Amino acid sequence: MSDCIFCKIIEREIPSAIVYEDDDIIAFEDVNPLAKVHILLIPKKHIASAAELREEDGAVIGRIYLAAKKIAEEKGLAEDGYRIVNNCGKNGGQEVFHIHFHLLGGEKLGLFV
Ligand code: 5GP
Ligand code: ZN
């Protein structure tokens, strides 16, 4: 998607601090962190939101959770815990329409961060 900022991050057209990458997933630091650790995990396939998921996307979404677990361990979050959040659509507070999962931690989080 040529006008999608997260697709541009995947293509390195927009710089970001990448913390994990494989063939199907990329994870990078959120530019406006809401917690001591705030990382975004996205599939490289452009999927607009959770509402647009198809049956064949199930595996990559599961693998995003496994990548989040790995990153959480590397960042020292595993023992005290962390949060994985997906905002879906306008009422869910989604601002970037390339599905993404926020990994938040490093401190005690409030209900809505
Ligand atoms: P949403 O509200 O859609 O769930 O979250 C979008 C997130 O993307 C926000 O936390 C915002 O700070 C982050 N974000 C928006 N633009 C950029 C960018 O260009 N680079 C990075 N690293 N994060 C971004
Ligand atoms: Zn995209």
Short mmCIF file of N, CA, C and O and ligand atoms in Angstrom, two decimals:
data_model
loop_
_atom_site.label_atom_id
_atom_site.label_comp_id
_atom_site.label_asym_id
_atom_site.label_seq_id
_atom_site.Cartn_x
_atom_site.Cartn_y
_atom_site.Cartn_z
N MET A 1 0.86 -1.20 0.00
CA MET A 1 0.00 0.00 0.00
C MET A 1 0.89 1.24 0.00
O MET A 1 1.58 1.51 0.96
N SER A 2 0.84 2.01 -1.06
CA SER A 2 1.79 3.10 -1.24
C SER A 2 1.59 4.24 -0.24
O SER A 2 2.54 4.94 0.08
N ASP A 3 0.37 4.43 0.28
CA ASP A 3 0.14 5.54 1.19
C ASP A 3 0.06 5.10 2.65
O ASP A 3 -0.43 5.85 3.48
N CYS A 4 0.57 3.92 2.96
CA CYS A 4 0.50 3.40 4.32
C CYS A 4 1.85 3.60 5.02
O CYS A 4 2.87 3.12 4.54
N ILE A 5 1.84 4.30 6.16
CA ILE A 5 3.13 4.61 6.81
C ILE A 5 3.81 3.34 7.32
O ILE A 5 5.04 3.27 7.31
N PHE A 6 3.04 2.35 7.73
CA PHE A 6 3.70 1.13 8.22
C PHE A 6 4.28 0.30 7.06
O PHE A 6 5.33 -0.31 7.22
N CYS A 7 3.62 0.31 5.90
CA CYS A 7 4.24 -0.32 4.73
C CYS A 7 5.54 0.40 4.37
O CYS A 7 6.52 -0.22 3.98
N LYS A 8 5.56 1.72 4.54
CA LYS A 8 6.79 2.49 4.27
C LYS A 8 7.89 2.15 5.27
O LYS A 8 9.07 2.14 4.92
N ILE A 9 7.51 1.87 6.51
CA ILE A 9 8.50 1.43 7.50
C ILE A 9 9.07 0.08 7.09
O ILE A 9 10.29 -0.15 7.15
N ILE A 10 8.21 -0.83 6.64
CA ILE A 10 8.67 -2.15 6.17
C ILE A 10 9.67 -1.98 5.03
O ILE A 10 10.71 -2.65 4.99
N GLU A 11 9.36 -1.05 4.12
CA GLU A 11 10.22 -0.82 2.94
C GLU A 11 11.41 0.08 3.23
O GLU A 11 12.19 0.39 2.33
N ARG A 12 11.55 0.52 4.49
CA ARG A 12 12.64 1.44 4.90
C ARG A 12 12.53 2.79 4.22
O ARG A 12 13.52 3.52 4.10
N GLU A 13 11.34 3.15 3.75
CA GLU A 13 11.15 4.50 3.19
C GLU A 13 10.97 5.50 4.32
O GLU A 13 11.21 6.69 4.14
N ILE A 14 10.51 5.01 5.49
CA ILE A 14 10.46 5.81 6.71
C ILE A 14 11.35 5.10 7.73
O ILE A 14 11.20 3.89 7.94
N PRO A 15 12.29 5.84 8.36
CA PRO A 15 13.16 5.18 9.32
C PRO A 15 12.42 4.80 10.60
O PRO A 15 11.46 5.46 10.99
N SER A 16 12.87 3.72 11.23
CA SER A 16 12.32 3.33 12.52
C SER A 16 13.37 2.50 13.24
O SER A 16 14.32 2.02 12.62
N ALA A 17 13.18 2.35 14.55
CA ALA A 17 14.10 1.54 15.35
C ALA A 17 13.55 0.11 15.38
O ALA A 17 12.68 -0.21 16.20
N ILE A 18 14.04 -0.71 14.48
CA ILE A 18 13.52 -2.08 14.34
C ILE A 18 14.15 -2.97 15.42
O ILE A 18 15.36 -2.96 15.62
N VAL A 19 13.29 -3.73 16.10
CA VAL A 19 13.79 -4.61 17.17
C VAL A 19 13.65 -6.09 16.80
O VAL A 19 14.27 -6.94 17.46
N TYR A 20 12.87 -6.39 15.78
CA TYR A 20 12.69 -7.79 15.37
C TYR A 20 12.20 -7.79 13.93
O TYR A 20 11.41 -6.95 13.54
N GLU A 21 12.68 -8.78 13.16
CA GLU A 21 12.17 -8.93 11.78
C GLU A 21 12.35 -10.37 11.35
O GLU A 21 13.36 -11.00 11.64
N ASP A 22 11.34 -10.89 10.66
CA ASP A 22 11.50 -12.16 9.95
C ASP A 22 10.77 -12.03 8.61
O ASP A 22 10.43 -10.91 8.20
N ASP A 23 10.52 -13.13 7.95
CA ASP A 23 9.94 -13.04 6.59
C ASP A 23 8.55 -12.41 6.58
O ASP A 23 8.15 -11.80 5.59
N ASP A 24 7.82 -12.55 7.68
CA ASP A 24 6.41 -12.16 7.68
C ASP A 24 6.04 -11.05 8.65
O ASP A 24 4.92 -10.53 8.61
N ILE A 25 6.97 -10.71 9.56
CA ILE A 25 6.66 -9.81 10.68
C ILE A 25 7.79 -8.81 10.85
O ILE A 25 8.96 -9.14 10.63
N ILE A 26 7.43 -7.60 11.28
CA ILE A 26 8.45 -6.65 11.71
C ILE A 26 7.96 -5.97 12.99
O ILE A 26 6.75 -5.79 13.19
N ALA A 27 8.90 -5.66 13.87
CA ALA A 27 8.57 -4.98 15.13
C ALA A 27 9.53 -3.81 15.30
O ALA A 27 10.73 -3.92 15.01
N PHE A 28 8.98 -2.68 15.75
CA PHE A 28 9.79 -1.46 15.88
C PHE A 28 9.26 -0.62 17.03
O PHE A 28 8.11 -0.76 17.46
N GLU A 29 10.12 0.27 17.52
CA GLU A 29 9.75 1.15 18.64
C GLU A 29 8.66 2.12 18.20
O GLU A 29 8.75 2.71 17.11
N ASP A 30 7.65 2.30 19.05
CA ASP A 30 6.64 3.32 18.78
C ASP A 30 7.29 4.71 18.88
O ASP A 30 8.06 4.98 19.81
N VAL A 31 6.99 5.58 17.93
CA VAL A 31 7.61 6.91 17.89
C VAL A 31 7.14 7.79 19.06
O VAL A 31 7.82 8.75 19.43
N ASN A 32 5.99 7.45 19.63
CA ASN A 32 5.42 8.24 20.73
C ASN A 32 5.09 7.29 21.89
O ASN A 32 3.93 6.96 22.13
N PRO A 33 6.14 6.83 22.61
CA PRO A 33 5.93 5.75 23.59
C PRO A 33 5.01 6.14 24.73
O PRO A 33 5.13 7.22 25.30
N LEU A 34 4.08 5.24 25.05
CA LEU A 34 3.13 5.45 26.15
C LEU A 34 3.53 4.65 27.39
O LEU A 34 2.83 4.67 28.39
N ALA A 35 4.66 3.96 27.33
CA ALA A 35 5.20 3.21 28.47
C ALA A 35 6.72 3.13 28.27
O ALA A 35 7.22 3.47 27.19
N LYS A 36 7.41 2.67 29.33
CA LYS A 36 8.88 2.60 29.22
C LYS A 36 9.31 1.74 28.03
O LYS A 36 10.28 2.05 27.35
N VAL A 37 8.56 0.66 27.81
CA VAL A 37 8.76 -0.13 26.60
C VAL A 37 7.47 -0.06 25.79
O VAL A 37 6.38 -0.34 26.32
N HIS A 38 7.56 0.36 24.54
CA HIS A 38 6.39 0.44 23.67
C HIS A 38 6.84 0.10 22.25
O HIS A 38 7.47 0.91 21.57
N ILE A 39 6.49 -1.10 21.86
CA ILE A 39 6.91 -1.63 20.57
C ILE A 39 5.67 -1.99 19.77
O ILE A 39 4.66 -2.45 20.33
N LEU A 40 5.73 -1.77 18.47
CA LEU A 40 4.63 -2.15 17.57
C LEU A 40 5.05 -3.37 16.76
O LEU A 40 6.17 -3.41 16.23
N LEU A 41 4.18 -4.35 16.70
CA LEU A 41 4.42 -5.54 15.87
C LEU A 41 3.40 -5.57 14.76
O LEU A 41 2.19 -5.39 15.02
N ILE A 42 3.87 -5.79 13.53
CA ILE A 42 2.96 -5.77 12.38
C ILE A 42 3.29 -6.93 11.43
O ILE A 42 4.45 -7.32 11.31
N PRO A 43 2.27 -7.43 10.73
CA PRO A 43 2.56 -8.35 9.63
C PRO A 43 3.08 -7.54 8.44
O PRO A 43 2.66 -6.39 8.24
N LYS A 44 3.97 -8.13 7.65
CA LYS A 44 4.43 -7.42 6.45
C LYS A 44 3.31 -7.31 5.41
O LYS A 44 3.28 -6.37 4.62
N LYS A 45 2.40 -8.26 5.45
CA LYS A 45 1.22 -8.16 4.57
C LYS A 45 0.34 -7.01 5.05
O LYS A 45 0.07 -6.90 6.25
N HIS A 46 -0.08 -6.16 4.12
CA HIS A 46 -0.96 -5.05 4.51
C HIS A 46 -2.36 -5.58 4.76
O HIS A 46 -3.07 -5.98 3.83
N ILE A 47 -2.74 -5.58 6.04
CA ILE A 47 -4.11 -5.90 6.47
C ILE A 47 -4.57 -4.65 7.22
O ILE A 47 -3.87 -4.19 8.13
N ALA A 48 -5.70 -4.07 6.83
CA ALA A 48 -6.06 -2.76 7.37
C ALA A 48 -6.34 -2.80 8.87
O ALA A 48 -5.93 -1.90 9.61
N SER A 49 -7.05 -3.81 9.33
CA SER A 49 -7.41 -3.87 10.75
C SER A 49 -7.83 -5.29 11.10
O SER A 49 -7.96 -6.14 10.21
N ALA A 50 -8.08 -5.52 12.38
CA ALA A 50 -8.54 -6.85 12.81
C ALA A 50 -9.86 -7.21 12.13
O ALA A 50 -10.14 -8.39 11.88
N ALA A 51 -10.63 -6.19 11.79
CA ALA A 51 -11.92 -6.43 11.14
C ALA A 51 -11.76 -6.95 9.71
O ALA A 51 -12.72 -7.44 9.12
N GLU A 52 -10.56 -6.81 9.15
CA GLU A 52 -10.30 -7.24 7.77
C GLU A 52 -9.58 -8.58 7.70
O GLU A 52 -9.20 -9.03 6.61
N LEU A 53 -9.36 -9.22 8.87
CA LEU A 53 -8.62 -10.49 8.87
C LEU A 53 -9.37 -11.56 8.08
O LEU A 53 -10.60 -11.65 8.17
N ARG A 54 -8.62 -12.37 7.37
CA ARG A 54 -9.17 -13.50 6.65
C ARG A 54 -8.67 -14.79 7.28
O ARG A 54 -7.67 -14.78 8.01
N GLU A 55 -9.33 -15.85 6.95
CA GLU A 55 -8.96 -17.16 7.50
C GLU A 55 -7.45 -17.42 7.36
O GLU A 55 -6.79 -17.88 8.30
N GLU A 56 -6.89 -17.08 6.21
CA GLU A 56 -5.48 -17.41 5.94
C GLU A 56 -4.51 -16.53 6.74
O GLU A 56 -3.30 -16.77 6.72
N ASP A 57 -5.01 -15.51 7.42
CA ASP A 57 -4.14 -14.64 8.21
C ASP A 57 -3.93 -15.16 9.64
O ASP A 57 -3.14 -14.60 10.40
N GLY A 58 -4.64 -16.22 9.99
CA GLY A 58 -4.57 -16.71 11.37
C GLY A 58 -3.16 -17.05 11.82
O GLY A 58 -2.76 -16.73 12.94
N ALA A 59 -2.38 -17.68 10.94
CA ALA A 59 -1.04 -18.13 11.35
C ALA A 59 -0.14 -16.94 11.67
O ALA A 59 0.58 -16.96 12.68
N VAL A 60 -0.17 -15.90 10.84
CA VAL A 60 0.75 -14.77 11.09
C VAL A 60 0.36 -14.02 12.36
O VAL A 60 1.23 -13.54 13.09
N ILE A 61 -0.92 -13.96 12.66
CA ILE A 61 -1.33 -13.29 13.90
C ILE A 61 -0.85 -14.10 15.11
O ILE A 61 -0.35 -13.54 16.09
N GLY A 62 -0.95 -15.40 15.02
CA GLY A 62 -0.41 -16.23 16.10
C GLY A 62 1.09 -16.05 16.25
O GLY A 62 1.60 -15.94 17.37
N ARG A 63 1.78 -15.94 15.12
CA ARG A 63 3.23 -15.77 15.17
C ARG A 63 3.61 -14.39 15.71
O ARG A 63 4.68 -14.23 16.30
N ILE A 64 2.77 -13.39 15.51
CA ILE A 64 3.03 -12.07 16.11
C ILE A 64 3.04 -12.19 17.64
O ILE A 64 3.89 -11.60 18.31
N TYR A 65 2.12 -12.97 18.19
CA TYR A 65 2.11 -13.15 19.64
C TYR A 65 3.38 -13.88 20.11
O TYR A 65 3.93 -13.55 21.18
N LEU A 66 3.86 -14.82 19.33
CA LEU A 66 5.10 -15.51 19.70
C LEU A 66 6.30 -14.56 19.60
O LEU A 66 7.20 -14.60 20.45
N ALA A 67 6.31 -13.69 18.58
CA ALA A 67 7.38 -12.70 18.47
C ALA A 67 7.32 -11.72 19.63
O ALA A 67 8.36 -11.33 20.19
N ALA A 68 6.11 -11.33 20.04
CA ALA A 68 5.96 -10.42 21.19
C ALA A 68 6.50 -11.07 22.46
O ALA A 68 7.18 -10.42 23.26
N LYS A 69 6.23 -12.34 22.62
CA LYS A 69 6.76 -13.06 23.78
C LYS A 69 8.29 -13.05 23.78
O LYS A 69 8.93 -12.78 24.80
N LYS A 70 8.87 -13.30 22.62
CA LYS A 70 10.35 -13.31 22.49
C LYS A 70 10.93 -11.92 22.80
O LYS A 70 11.92 -11.80 23.54
N ILE A 71 10.32 -10.89 22.24
CA ILE A 71 10.81 -9.53 22.49
C ILE A 71 10.66 -9.18 23.97
O ILE A 71 11.56 -8.59 24.57
N ALA A 72 9.52 -9.56 24.55
CA ALA A 72 9.29 -9.28 25.98
C ALA A 72 10.36 -9.94 26.83
O ALA A 72 10.87 -9.34 27.79
N GLU A 73 10.74 -11.15 26.48
CA GLU A 73 11.81 -11.83 27.22
C GLU A 73 13.12 -11.08 27.07
O GLU A 73 13.83 -10.84 28.04
N GLU A 74 13.43 -10.68 25.84
CA GLU A 74 14.70 -9.98 25.57
C GLU A 74 14.75 -8.63 26.30
O GLU A 74 15.81 -8.18 26.72
N LYS A 75 13.61 -7.98 26.41
CA LYS A 75 13.55 -6.65 27.06
C LYS A 75 13.37 -6.75 28.57
O LYS A 75 13.22 -5.73 29.25
N GLY A 76 13.34 -7.97 29.09
CA GLY A 76 13.24 -8.17 30.54
C GLY A 76 11.85 -7.93 31.10
O GLY A 76 11.69 -7.61 32.28
N LEU A 77 10.83 -8.11 30.27
CA LEU A 77 9.44 -7.84 30.70
C LEU A 77 8.73 -9.09 31.20
O LEU A 77 7.66 -8.98 31.81
N ALA A 78 9.28 -10.24 30.92
CA ALA A 78 8.52 -11.49 31.10
C ALA A 78 8.13 -11.71 32.55
O ALA A 78 7.01 -12.14 32.84
N GLU A 79 9.04 -11.41 33.48
CA GLU A 79 8.76 -11.73 34.87
C GLU A 79 7.63 -10.87 35.44
O GLU A 79 6.71 -11.38 36.09
N ASP A 80 7.67 -9.57 35.20
CA ASP A 80 6.68 -8.67 35.80
C ASP A 80 5.43 -8.51 34.94
O ASP A 80 4.43 -7.95 35.40
N GLY A 81 5.51 -8.93 33.69
CA GLY A 81 4.33 -8.89 32.83
C GLY A 81 4.31 -7.69 31.89
O GLY A 81 5.10 -6.75 32.01
N TYR A 82 3.38 -7.75 30.98
CA TYR A 82 3.28 -6.73 29.93
C TYR A 82 1.88 -6.80 29.33
O TYR A 82 1.05 -7.63 29.73
N ARG A 83 1.63 -5.94 28.36
CA ARG A 83 0.31 -5.90 27.73
C ARG A 83 0.47 -5.90 26.21
O ARG A 83 1.37 -5.21 25.69
N ILE A 84 -0.38 -6.64 25.54
CA ILE A 84 -0.44 -6.61 24.08
C ILE A 84 -1.83 -6.08 23.71
O ILE A 84 -2.84 -6.60 24.18
N VAL A 85 -1.84 -5.01 22.90
CA VAL A 85 -3.09 -4.32 22.59
C VAL A 85 -3.27 -4.19 21.08
O VAL A 85 -2.32 -3.84 20.37
N ASN A 86 -4.48 -4.44 20.63
CA ASN A 86 -4.84 -4.13 19.24
C ASN A 86 -6.05 -3.21 19.26
O ASN A 86 -7.10 -3.56 19.83
N ASN A 87 -5.91 -2.04 18.67
CA ASN A 87 -7.03 -1.12 18.50
C ASN A 87 -7.65 -1.37 17.13
O ASN A 87 -6.93 -1.37 16.12
N CYS A 88 -8.95 -1.56 17.10
CA CYS A 88 -9.63 -1.87 15.83
C CYS A 88 -10.66 -0.80 15.49
O CYS A 88 -11.63 -0.62 16.24
N GLY A 89 -10.42 -0.11 14.39
CA GLY A 89 -11.41 0.84 13.87
C GLY A 89 -11.50 2.12 14.68
O GLY A 89 -10.81 2.33 15.68
N LYS A 90 -12.38 2.99 14.21
CA LYS A 90 -12.53 4.34 14.76
C LYS A 90 -12.86 4.30 16.25
O LYS A 90 -12.20 4.95 17.06
N ASN A 91 -13.85 3.53 16.62
CA ASN A 91 -14.25 3.49 18.04
C ASN A 91 -13.22 2.79 18.91
O ASN A 91 -13.17 3.02 20.12
N GLY A 92 -12.40 1.94 18.30
CA GLY A 92 -11.34 1.27 19.04
C GLY A 92 -10.09 2.12 19.20
O GLY A 92 -9.13 1.70 19.86
N GLY A 93 -10.09 3.30 18.58
CA GLY A 93 -8.94 4.21 18.71
C GLY A 93 -7.82 3.93 17.72
O GLY A 93 -6.70 4.41 17.90
N GLN A 94 -8.13 3.20 16.65
CA GLN A 94 -7.09 2.91 15.66
C GLN A 94 -6.81 4.14 14.81
O GLN A 94 -7.74 4.75 14.27
N GLU A 95 -5.53 4.50 14.71
CA GLU A 95 -5.14 5.68 13.91
C GLU A 95 -4.40 5.28 12.64
O GLU A 95 -4.45 6.00 11.65
N VAL A 96 -3.67 4.17 12.70
CA VAL A 96 -2.93 3.71 11.52
C VAL A 96 -3.60 2.43 11.02
O VAL A 96 -3.67 1.44 11.76
N PHE A 97 -4.07 2.47 9.77
CA PHE A 97 -4.87 1.35 9.26
C PHE A 97 -4.01 0.32 8.53
O PHE A 97 -4.25 0.00 7.37
N HIS A 98 -3.00 -0.15 9.25
CA HIS A 98 -2.24 -1.37 8.93
C HIS A 98 -2.21 -2.10 10.27
O HIS A 98 -1.66 -1.55 11.25
N ILE A 99 -2.83 -3.25 10.35
CA ILE A 99 -3.02 -3.90 11.65
C ILE A 99 -1.70 -3.96 12.43
O ILE A 99 -0.64 -4.24 11.86
N HIS A 100 -1.78 -3.64 13.71
CA HIS A 100 -0.58 -3.63 14.55
C HIS A 100 -0.96 -3.98 15.98
O HIS A 100 -2.10 -3.74 16.42
N PHE A 101 0.02 -4.48 16.69
CA PHE A 101 -0.16 -4.90 18.08
C PHE A 101 0.85 -4.13 18.91
O PHE A 101 2.06 -4.16 18.63
N HIS A 102 0.36 -3.41 19.91
CA HIS A 102 1.23 -2.66 20.81
C HIS A 102 1.73 -3.62 21.89
O HIS A 102 0.92 -4.30 22.54
N LEU A 103 3.03 -3.65 22.11
CA LEU A 103 3.62 -4.37 23.24
C LEU A 103 4.08 -3.31 24.23
O LEU A 103 4.95 -2.48 23.92
N LEU A 104 3.44 -3.29 25.41
CA LEU A 104 3.67 -2.24 26.40
C LEU A 104 4.15 -2.87 27.70
O LEU A 104 3.60 -3.89 28.14
N GLY A 105 5.15 -2.26 28.32
CA GLY A 105 5.61 -2.79 29.60
C GLY A 105 6.74 -1.97 30.17
O GLY A 105 6.99 -0.84 29.76
N GLY A 106 7.41 -2.58 31.16
CA GLY A 106 8.52 -1.90 31.83
C GLY A 106 8.09 -1.12 33.03
O GLY A 106 8.92 -0.53 33.74
N GLU A 107 6.79 -1.05 33.28
CA GLU A 107 6.22 -0.34 34.42
C GLU A 107 4.78 -0.82 34.60
O GLU A 107 4.21 -1.44 33.70
N LYS A 108 4.21 -0.51 35.77
CA LYS A 108 2.80 -0.85 36.02
C LYS A 108 1.93 0.04 35.16
O LYS A 108 2.03 1.27 35.19
N LEU A 109 1.04 -0.57 34.38
CA LEU A 109 0.22 0.19 33.45
C LEU A 109 -1.17 0.45 34.05
O LEU A 109 -1.72 -0.40 34.74
N GLY A 110 -1.74 1.62 33.74
CA GLY A 110 -3.12 1.88 34.10
C GLY A 110 -4.05 1.13 33.16
O GLY A 110 -3.60 0.48 32.20
N LEU A 111 -5.33 1.25 33.38
CA LEU A 111 -6.30 0.49 32.59
C LEU A 111 -6.17 0.81 31.10
O LEU A 111 -6.19 -0.07 30.26
N PHE A 112 -6.03 2.09 30.76
CA PHE A 112 -5.92 2.49 29.36
C PHE A 112 -4.56 3.10 29.08
O PHE A 112 -4.43 4.02 28.30
N VAL A 113 -3.53 2.61 29.75
CA VAL A 113 -2.13 3.05 29.65
C VAL A 113 -1.93 4.45 30.24
O VAL A 113 -2.71 4.98 30.93
P1 5GP B 1 -3.15 3.10 16.91
O1 5GP B 1 -3.72 4.30 17.60
O2 5GP B 1 -3.47 3.07 15.44
O3 5GP B 1 -3.46 1.80 17.60
O4 5GP B 1 -1.58 3.23 17.07
C1 5GP B 1 -0.75 3.82 16.11
C2 5GP B 1 0.61 3.96 16.75
O5 5GP B 1 1.55 4.21 15.72
C3 5GP B 1 0.71 5.13 17.73
O6 5GP B 1 1.09 4.64 19.03
C4 5GP B 1 1.75 6.05 17.12
O7 5GP B 1 2.59 6.65 18.08
C5 5GP B 1 2.50 5.11 16.20
N1 5GP B 1 3.09 5.74 15.02
C6 5GP B 1 2.44 6.56 14.15
N2 5GP B 1 3.27 6.95 13.16
C7 5GP B 1 4.47 6.34 13.42
C8 5GP B 1 5.73 6.36 12.73
O8 5GP B 1 5.92 6.99 11.69
N3 5GP B 1 6.73 5.63 13.29
C9 5GP B 1 6.55 4.90 14.43
N4 5GP B 1 7.61 4.22 14.89
N5 5GP B 1 5.37 4.87 15.10
C10 5GP B 1 4.35 5.58 14.59
ZN ZN B 2 0.40 -1.08 5.20
#
